Amino acid sequence: MSREKENGEERKLMQRCRNLSERVAQHNRRMKAEEQALKSETSMVFVELKERIGKAKEACKTSHSEGSEEEMAELMAVKKVLQGQGPGGDLRVLNVSTRDTPILVRNMLGNHAAGVLNRHDQRLQLKEEYFKFRRRTGIVFTIVPTILSFGLRRAQQLQLVGEPFSLSPPLYVSLQVYAVWLVYFYCSMALRENILVMNGSDIRSWWIQHHYVMLAFMLVLITLPIESEAFKIFARKFTDFNVLQGFIMMFQNRYQARRLYRQIALGRNSAMDVVSSDASPGKGHLLLLYPALFVIQGLQLYVAWTALSFSFEDMVNGIGWLDEIPASADLRGARGVFVCGSLFMVLAVGNFTSTVATIVSKARKSKKRLKASRKVKSP
């Protein structure tokens, strides 16, 4: 009797699971159908808005009437709603005609990777996870280079006076282990930021390209022999640069998160907007962060230039390109340092150019807001 009762309960549980599975399947079919309908309607709205904005711009150029300017202002307000200032978040992620999967996401996750999240709360959670990752790694980005820089300077001084136990070999090995961690860091940052862009975040393309260049730089640095004198000279300067970069990065992470919340509350930014780790600050911190950014970019340029200058002769030397060279020669290390210096030069120029472009862009936006506020105040 008890056996039959147990079998009956098992059949009920099986039927319950089947019903639950069927409900989930129906829910997925409804979601897919509704998603397709929303994408189709969103694409049509974007096309219509683009046409109307084009006509309004032509009307403003020809007539310069108050009605044309008011129509243009209304269309810009509509555009802001579509770009994330409405309750549904950024609707550009549903616009199939403008959405493109970034190359890193395609190569690592495939052409049909589900990088776009349709629910607005999920996209916000994605952004919060990105900020948490930056805050956590910012601590490592500061503490580890500080320890390495102090240890390498101490080891150099002990070697100059002939003292034992300089710990130089394990320190340089630790530097390469740190470089391996930086490969993970920049790969993760690039992947996260690409997915954020797919979900409506506004991130300058240079900062994602910056991660790609840093990945190439770190991979070259890892392969350099630690006994190379050229590698040792470059490693000490690189760790010194990273110490300053880490402190600035931590300060920026704290400031930019607060400023972004303020900008979103004022309606000047979308809820999915993300300030890149090297982006320029706002006017309130002009006297502190702008000089710090330009100083670190100047230091980066100096490190790159010194690496290129002391390894240039070895790079253009014809020895060792097609034949084996003695193990005592430092050609491999010097040529690797030259490649690192070249990549560092690209980073320095790109960072400076993007920072200046950000400053100019912010100045233009402030000028437009000031002009718009004056029009509202004028009778």
Coordinates of C-alpha atoms in Angstrom, one line a residue:
M1 CA 0.0 0.0 0.0
S2 CA 2.8 2.4 0.9
R3 CA 4.6 1.5 -2.3
E4 CA 1.6 2.4 -4.4
K5 CA 1.3 5.7 -2.5
E6 CA 4.9 6.6 -3.2
N7 CA 4.4 5.8 -6.9
G8 CA 1.4 8.0 -7.0
E9 CA 3.3 10.9 -5.5
E10 CA 6.1 10.4 -8.0
R11 CA 3.7 10.5 -10.9
K12 CA 2.2 13.7 -9.5
L13 CA 5.7 15.3 -9.2
M14 CA 6.5 14.2 -12.7
Q15 CA 3.2 15.8 -14.0
R16 CA 4.0 18.9 -12.0
C17 CA 7.5 19.2 -13.6
R18 CA 6.0 18.6 -17.1
N19 CA 3.5 21.4 -16.6
L20 CA 6.2 23.7 -15.3
S21 CA 8.4 22.9 -18.3
E22 CA 5.5 23.6 -20.6
R23 CA 4.7 27.0 -18.9
V24 CA 8.4 28.0 -19.3
A25 CA 8.3 27.0 -23.0
Q26 CA 5.2 29.1 -23.5
H27 CA 6.7 32.0 -21.7
N28 CA 9.9 31.8 -23.9
R29 CA 7.7 31.8 -27.0
R30 CA 5.8 34.8 -25.9
M31 CA 9.0 36.6 -25.0
K32 CA 10.5 35.9 -28.3
A33 CA 7.4 37.0 -30.2
E34 CA 7.1 40.2 -28.2
E35 CA 10.9 40.9 -28.5
Q36 CA 10.6 40.6 -32.3
A37 CA 7.6 43.0 -32.3
L38 CA 9.5 45.5 -30.1
K39 CA 12.6 45.4 -32.3
S40 CA 10.5 46.0 -35.5
E41 CA 8.6 48.9 -33.9
T42 CA 11.8 50.4 -32.5
S43 CA 13.6 50.3 -35.9
M44 CA 10.6 52.0 -37.5
V45 CA 10.6 54.7 -34.8
F46 CA 14.3 55.3 -35.3
V47 CA 13.9 55.6 -39.1
E48 CA 11.0 58.0 -38.7
L49 CA 12.9 60.1 -36.1
K50 CA 15.9 60.3 -38.3
E51 CA 13.8 61.6 -41.2
R52 CA 12.0 64.2 -39.1
I53 CA 15.3 65.4 -37.6
G54 CA 16.7 65.8 -41.2
K55 CA 13.7 67.8 -42.3
A56 CA 13.8 69.9 -39.1
K57 CA 17.5 70.8 -39.7
E58 CA 16.7 71.8 -43.3
A59 CA 13.8 74.0 -42.0
C60 CA 16.1 75.6 -39.4
K61 CA 18.7 76.4 -42.1
T62 CA 16.2 78.0 -44.5
S63 CA 13.6 79.7 -42.3
H64 CA 15.3 80.3 -38.9
S65 CA 11.8 80.6 -37.4
E66 CA 10.9 80.1 -33.8
G67 CA 8.6 77.2 -34.7
S68 CA 11.4 75.3 -36.5
E69 CA 13.6 75.7 -33.4
E70 CA 10.9 74.5 -31.1
E71 CA 10.2 71.5 -33.4
M72 CA 13.9 70.7 -33.3
A73 CA 14.0 70.9 -29.5
E74 CA 11.0 68.5 -29.2
L75 CA 12.7 66.0 -31.6
M76 CA 15.9 66.2 -29.5
A77 CA 13.8 65.4 -26.4
V78 CA 12.3 62.4 -28.2
K79 CA 15.8 61.3 -29.1
K80 CA 16.9 61.5 -25.5
V81 CA 14.0 59.2 -24.5
L82 CA 15.0 56.7 -27.1
Q83 CA 18.7 56.9 -25.9
G84 CA 17.9 56.0 -22.3
Q85 CA 16.0 58.7 -20.4
G86 CA 12.7 56.8 -20.6
P87 CA 11.5 54.1 -18.2
G88 CA 12.6 51.4 -20.6
G89 CA 16.2 52.5 -20.7
D90 CA 18.2 52.8 -23.9
L91 CA 16.1 51.5 -26.8
R92 CA 19.1 51.6 -29.2
V93 CA 19.9 48.1 -28.1
L94 CA 16.6 47.0 -29.8
N95 CA 17.4 48.7 -33.1
V96 CA 18.8 45.9 -35.2
S97 CA 19.9 48.2 -38.0
T98 CA 22.4 50.0 -35.8
R99 CA 23.6 47.1 -33.6
D100 CA 26.8 45.4 -34.4
T101 CA 28.7 42.8 -32.4
P102 CA 32.2 44.0 -31.6
I103 CA 35.1 42.0 -33.0
L104 CA 36.4 40.9 -29.5
V105 CA 33.0 39.5 -28.5
R106 CA 32.6 37.7 -31.9
N107 CA 36.0 36.1 -31.6
M108 CA 35.7 35.1 -27.9
L109 CA 32.0 34.3 -27.6
G110 CA 30.9 33.7 -31.2
N111 CA 28.8 35.6 -33.8
H112 CA 25.5 34.8 -32.0
A113 CA 26.6 35.7 -28.5
A114 CA 23.7 36.9 -26.3
G115 CA 25.5 40.1 -25.3
V116 CA 22.5 42.4 -25.4
L117 CA 20.2 42.3 -22.4
N118 CA 16.6 43.3 -23.1
R119 CA 15.6 44.0 -19.5
H120 CA 16.7 47.5 -18.2
D121 CA 17.4 46.2 -14.7
Q122 CA 19.8 43.6 -16.0
R123 CA 21.7 46.2 -18.0
L124 CA 22.0 48.3 -14.9
Q125 CA 23.3 45.3 -12.9
L126 CA 25.9 44.8 -15.7
K127 CA 27.1 48.3 -15.3
E128 CA 27.3 48.0 -11.5
E129 CA 29.4 44.8 -11.9
Y130 CA 31.7 46.8 -14.2
F131 CA 32.2 49.5 -11.5
K132 CA 32.8 46.9 -8.8
F133 CA 35.4 45.2 -11.0
R134 CA 37.2 48.5 -11.5
R135 CA 37.1 49.3 -7.8
R136 CA 38.5 45.9 -6.8
T137 CA 41.2 45.8 -9.4
G138 CA 42.2 49.4 -8.7
I139 CA 43.5 48.3 -5.3
V140 CA 45.7 45.7 -7.0
F141 CA 46.7 48.2 -9.7
T142 CA 48.1 50.4 -6.9
I143 CA 49.5 48.2 -4.2
V144 CA 51.4 45.6 -6.3
P145 CA 53.4 48.1 -8.4
T146 CA 54.2 50.1 -5.3
I147 CA 55.7 47.0 -3.7
L148 CA 57.6 46.0 -6.9
S149 CA 58.9 49.5 -7.4
F150 CA 60.3 49.7 -3.8
G151 CA 61.8 46.2 -4.1
L152 CA 63.4 46.8 -7.5
R153 CA 65.0 50.2 -6.3
R154 CA 66.3 48.5 -3.1
A155 CA 67.7 45.6 -5.2
Q156 CA 69.5 48.0 -7.5
Q157 CA 71.1 49.8 -4.6
L158 CA 72.2 46.6 -2.9
Q159 CA 73.7 45.4 -6.2
L160 CA 75.6 48.7 -6.6
V161 CA 77.3 48.3 -3.2
G162 CA 77.9 44.5 -3.7
E163 CA 75.5 43.5 -0.9
P164 CA 74.0 39.9 -1.0
F165 CA 70.3 39.0 -0.9
S166 CA 69.1 41.7 -3.3
L167 CA 66.1 39.4 -4.3
S168 CA 66.5 40.7 -7.8
P169 CA 65.5 37.5 -9.7
P170 CA 62.3 36.8 -7.8
L171 CA 61.3 40.5 -8.1
Y172 CA 61.6 40.4 -11.8
V173 CA 59.7 37.1 -12.0
S174 CA 57.0 38.7 -9.8
L175 CA 56.9 41.6 -12.3
Q176 CA 56.1 39.2 -15.1
V177 CA 53.5 37.4 -12.9
Y178 CA 51.9 40.9 -12.4
A179 CA 52.1 41.4 -16.2
V180 CA 50.1 38.1 -16.6
W181 CA 47.5 39.5 -14.2
L182 CA 47.4 42.7 -16.3
V183 CA 46.7 40.5 -19.4
Y184 CA 43.6 39.2 -17.5
F185 CA 42.7 42.7 -16.4
Y186 CA 42.8 44.4 -19.8
C187 CA 41.2 41.4 -21.6
S188 CA 38.4 41.5 -19.0
M189 CA 38.0 45.3 -19.3
A190 CA 37.9 45.1 -23.1
L191 CA 35.2 42.4 -23.0
R192 CA 33.1 44.1 -20.4
E193 CA 33.3 47.5 -22.1
N194 CA 32.4 46.0 -25.5
I195 CA 29.3 44.3 -24.0
L196 CA 28.4 47.6 -22.2
V197 CA 28.6 49.4 -25.6
M198 CA 26.3 46.8 -27.0
N199 CA 23.8 47.5 -24.2
G200 CA 23.8 51.3 -24.7
S201 CA 26.8 52.6 -22.8
D202 CA 28.7 55.6 -24.3
I203 CA 32.4 54.7 -24.2
R204 CA 34.9 56.4 -26.5
S205 CA 36.3 53.8 -28.9
W206 CA 39.9 54.7 -28.1
W207 CA 39.7 53.4 -24.5
I208 CA 38.7 50.0 -25.8
Q209 CA 41.4 50.1 -28.4
H210 CA 43.7 51.2 -25.6
H211 CA 43.1 47.8 -23.9
Y212 CA 44.0 46.0 -27.1
V213 CA 47.3 47.8 -27.3
M214 CA 48.0 47.1 -23.7
L215 CA 47.3 43.4 -24.2
A216 CA 49.9 43.3 -27.0
F217 CA 52.3 45.3 -24.8
M218 CA 51.9 42.9 -21.9
L219 CA 52.3 39.8 -24.0
V220 CA 55.6 41.1 -25.3
L221 CA 56.8 42.1 -21.8
I222 CA 56.1 38.6 -20.5
T223 CA 58.3 37.0 -23.1
L224 CA 61.4 39.2 -22.3
P225 CA 64.3 37.4 -20.5
I226 CA 64.6 38.7 -16.9
E227 CA 68.4 38.6 -17.1
S228 CA 68.4 41.2 -19.9
E229 CA 69.8 44.5 -18.8
A230 CA 67.5 46.4 -21.2
F231 CA 64.5 44.6 -19.6
K232 CA 65.7 45.6 -16.1
I233 CA 66.0 49.3 -17.0
F234 CA 62.6 49.4 -18.7
A235 CA 61.0 47.3 -15.9
R236 CA 62.0 49.8 -13.2
K237 CA 60.6 52.8 -15.1
F238 CA 57.4 50.8 -16.0
T239 CA 56.7 50.0 -12.3
D240 CA 57.3 53.6 -11.3
F241 CA 54.8 54.7 -14.0
N242 CA 52.3 52.1 -12.8
V243 CA 52.5 53.4 -9.2
L244 CA 51.3 56.9 -10.3
Q245 CA 48.8 55.5 -12.7
G246 CA 47.3 53.3 -9.9
F247 CA 46.7 56.2 -7.5
I248 CA 45.2 58.4 -10.2
M249 CA 43.0 55.5 -11.3
M250 CA 41.6 55.0 -7.8
F251 CA 40.9 58.7 -7.4
Q252 CA 39.1 58.8 -10.8
N253 CA 37.0 55.7 -10.0
R254 CA 35.7 57.3 -6.9
Y255 CA 35.1 60.7 -8.5
Q256 CA 33.6 59.6 -11.8
A257 CA 31.1 57.3 -10.2
R258 CA 29.7 60.1 -8.1
R259 CA 29.7 62.6 -11.0
L260 CA 28.0 60.1 -13.3
Y261 CA 25.1 59.6 -10.8
R262 CA 24.7 63.4 -10.7
Q263 CA 24.7 63.7 -14.5
I264 CA 22.1 60.9 -14.8
A265 CA 19.9 62.6 -12.2
L266 CA 20.1 65.9 -14.1
G267 CA 19.1 64.1 -17.4
R268 CA 22.4 64.8 -19.1
N269 CA 23.5 61.2 -19.3
S270 CA 21.8 57.9 -20.0
A271 CA 21.5 55.4 -17.1
M272 CA 23.8 53.1 -19.0
D273 CA 26.5 55.6 -19.6
V274 CA 29.9 54.6 -18.3
V275 CA 32.9 56.9 -17.8
S276 CA 36.1 55.1 -19.0
S277 CA 38.9 54.7 -16.5
D278 CA 41.1 57.3 -18.3
A279 CA 38.3 59.7 -19.3
S280 CA 38.6 63.4 -18.3
P281 CA 36.9 64.8 -15.2
G282 CA 34.4 67.5 -14.9
K283 CA 35.0 71.2 -14.3
G284 CA 34.9 71.0 -10.5
H285 CA 38.1 69.0 -10.4
L286 CA 39.8 70.9 -13.2
L287 CA 42.8 72.1 -11.1
L288 CA 43.5 68.7 -9.7
L289 CA 42.7 65.9 -12.2
Y290 CA 43.5 67.6 -15.5
P291 CA 47.1 68.3 -14.5
A292 CA 47.5 64.8 -13.1
L293 CA 46.3 63.3 -16.3
F294 CA 48.7 65.3 -18.4
V295 CA 51.5 64.6 -16.1
I296 CA 51.0 60.9 -16.3
Q297 CA 50.7 61.0 -20.0
G298 CA 53.9 63.0 -20.2
L299 CA 55.6 60.4 -18.0
Q300 CA 54.3 57.7 -20.3
L301 CA 55.7 59.5 -23.2
Y302 CA 59.1 59.9 -21.4
V303 CA 59.2 56.1 -20.6
A304 CA 58.4 55.2 -24.2
W305 CA 61.0 57.6 -25.6
T306 CA 63.8 56.4 -23.3
A307 CA 63.0 52.8 -24.2
L308 CA 63.2 53.6 -27.9
S309 CA 66.4 55.6 -27.6
F310 CA 68.5 53.1 -25.7
S311 CA 67.3 50.1 -27.7
F312 CA 67.2 51.7 -31.2
E313 CA 70.8 50.7 -32.2
D314 CA 70.1 47.0 -31.3
M315 CA 66.8 47.1 -33.2
V316 CA 68.4 48.3 -36.5
N317 CA 71.5 46.0 -36.0
G318 CA 71.4 43.3 -38.7
I319 CA 72.9 40.7 -36.4
G320 CA 70.6 38.0 -35.1
W321 CA 67.6 38.4 -37.4
L322 CA 68.4 35.3 -39.5
D323 CA 71.0 33.5 -37.4
E324 CA 71.4 32.4 -33.9
I325 CA 73.2 34.7 -31.5
P326 CA 75.2 33.9 -28.3
A327 CA 73.2 33.7 -25.1
S328 CA 75.3 36.5 -23.6
A329 CA 74.1 39.0 -26.2
D330 CA 71.2 41.2 -25.1
L331 CA 69.7 41.7 -28.6
R332 CA 66.5 39.8 -27.8
G333 CA 65.8 41.8 -24.6
A334 CA 66.7 45.1 -26.3
R335 CA 64.6 44.5 -29.3
G336 CA 61.7 43.4 -27.1
V337 CA 62.1 46.7 -25.1
F338 CA 62.0 48.6 -28.4
V339 CA 58.6 47.0 -29.3
C340 CA 57.3 47.8 -25.8
G341 CA 58.5 51.4 -26.2
S342 CA 56.8 51.7 -29.5
L343 CA 53.5 50.4 -28.1
F344 CA 53.9 52.7 -25.1
M345 CA 54.4 55.6 -27.4
V346 CA 51.1 54.8 -29.2
L347 CA 49.3 54.7 -25.9
A348 CA 50.8 58.0 -24.7
V349 CA 49.8 59.8 -27.9
G350 CA 46.3 58.1 -28.0
N351 CA 45.6 59.0 -24.4
F352 CA 46.6 62.6 -24.8
T353 CA 44.6 63.0 -28.0
S354 CA 41.5 61.4 -26.4
T355 CA 41.8 63.5 -23.3
V356 CA 42.0 66.7 -25.3
A357 CA 39.0 65.5 -27.4
T358 CA 37.0 64.9 -24.3
I359 CA 37.8 68.4 -22.9
V360 CA 36.8 70.0 -26.2
S361 CA 33.6 67.9 -26.3
K362 CA 32.6 68.8 -22.7
A363 CA 33.3 72.5 -23.5
R364 CA 31.0 72.4 -26.5
K365 CA 28.2 70.7 -24.5
S366 CA 28.5 73.3 -21.7
K367 CA 28.4 76.1 -24.3
K368 CA 25.2 74.6 -25.8
R369 CA 23.5 74.2 -22.4
L370 CA 24.4 77.8 -21.5
K371 CA 23.0 79.0 -24.8
A372 CA 19.8 77.0 -24.3
S373 CA 19.3 78.3 -20.8
R374 CA 19.7 81.9 -22.0
K375 CA 17.1 81.3 -24.6
V376 CA 14.7 80.0 -22.0
K377 CA 15.3 83.0 -19.7
S378 CA 15.0 85.6 -22.4
P379 CA 11.4 86.9 -22.9

